[in-house]
Amino acid sequence: MNEFWNKRLGSDDEYKREELIKKIVDVIEHMSIEELEALAYGMSTKTAASEL
């Protein structure tokens, strides 16, 4: 995977991070309320599980 991202986005981690955030925001902006609720639930349960 690193080779893919290095070729596609370059080797700068901050640039990769910004590009990934842009892609995620674009996808989220097109989600329905039900999809957003499911995403929020999944994120909250993952956070809670990692704190155990």
XYZ file of C-alpha atoms in Angstrom:
52
model
C 0.000 0.000 0.000
C 2.814 2.432 0.785
C 4.183 2.056 -2.729
C 0.759 2.901 -4.178
C 0.403 6.074 -2.102
C 3.993 7.126 -2.722
C 3.466 6.890 -6.463
C 0.034 8.486 -6.401
C 0.471 11.208 -3.816
C 4.190 11.557 -3.302
C 6.158 10.782 -0.206
C 5.069 13.732 1.939
C 2.905 12.420 4.798
C 1.141 15.737 5.368
C 0.167 15.928 1.702
C -1.150 12.345 1.822
C -3.132 13.187 4.941
C -4.705 16.256 3.345
C -5.638 14.335 0.182
C -7.239 11.541 2.185
C -9.221 14.045 4.240
C -10.499 15.711 1.052
C -11.644 12.348 -0.303
C -13.356 11.419 2.955
C -15.138 14.786 3.168
C -16.345 14.421 -0.416
C -17.831 11.006 0.320
C -19.420 12.159 3.589
C -21.063 15.155 1.911
C -23.024 12.782 -0.328
C -24.186 10.381 2.414
C -27.784 10.115 3.545
C -28.736 10.805 7.153
C -29.028 7.060 7.747
C -25.527 6.469 6.418
C -24.149 9.304 8.547
C -25.841 7.903 11.638
C -24.372 4.452 10.939
C -20.928 5.983 10.424
C -21.173 7.972 13.659
C -22.302 4.869 15.551
C -19.451 2.798 14.118
C -16.912 5.448 15.007
C -18.211 5.801 18.562
C -18.223 2.052 19.185
C -14.718 1.698 17.790
C -13.513 4.505 20.064
C -15.228 2.932 23.075
C -13.774 -0.497 22.288
C -10.249 0.892 21.983
C -10.540 2.450 25.435
C -11.139 -0.917 27.133
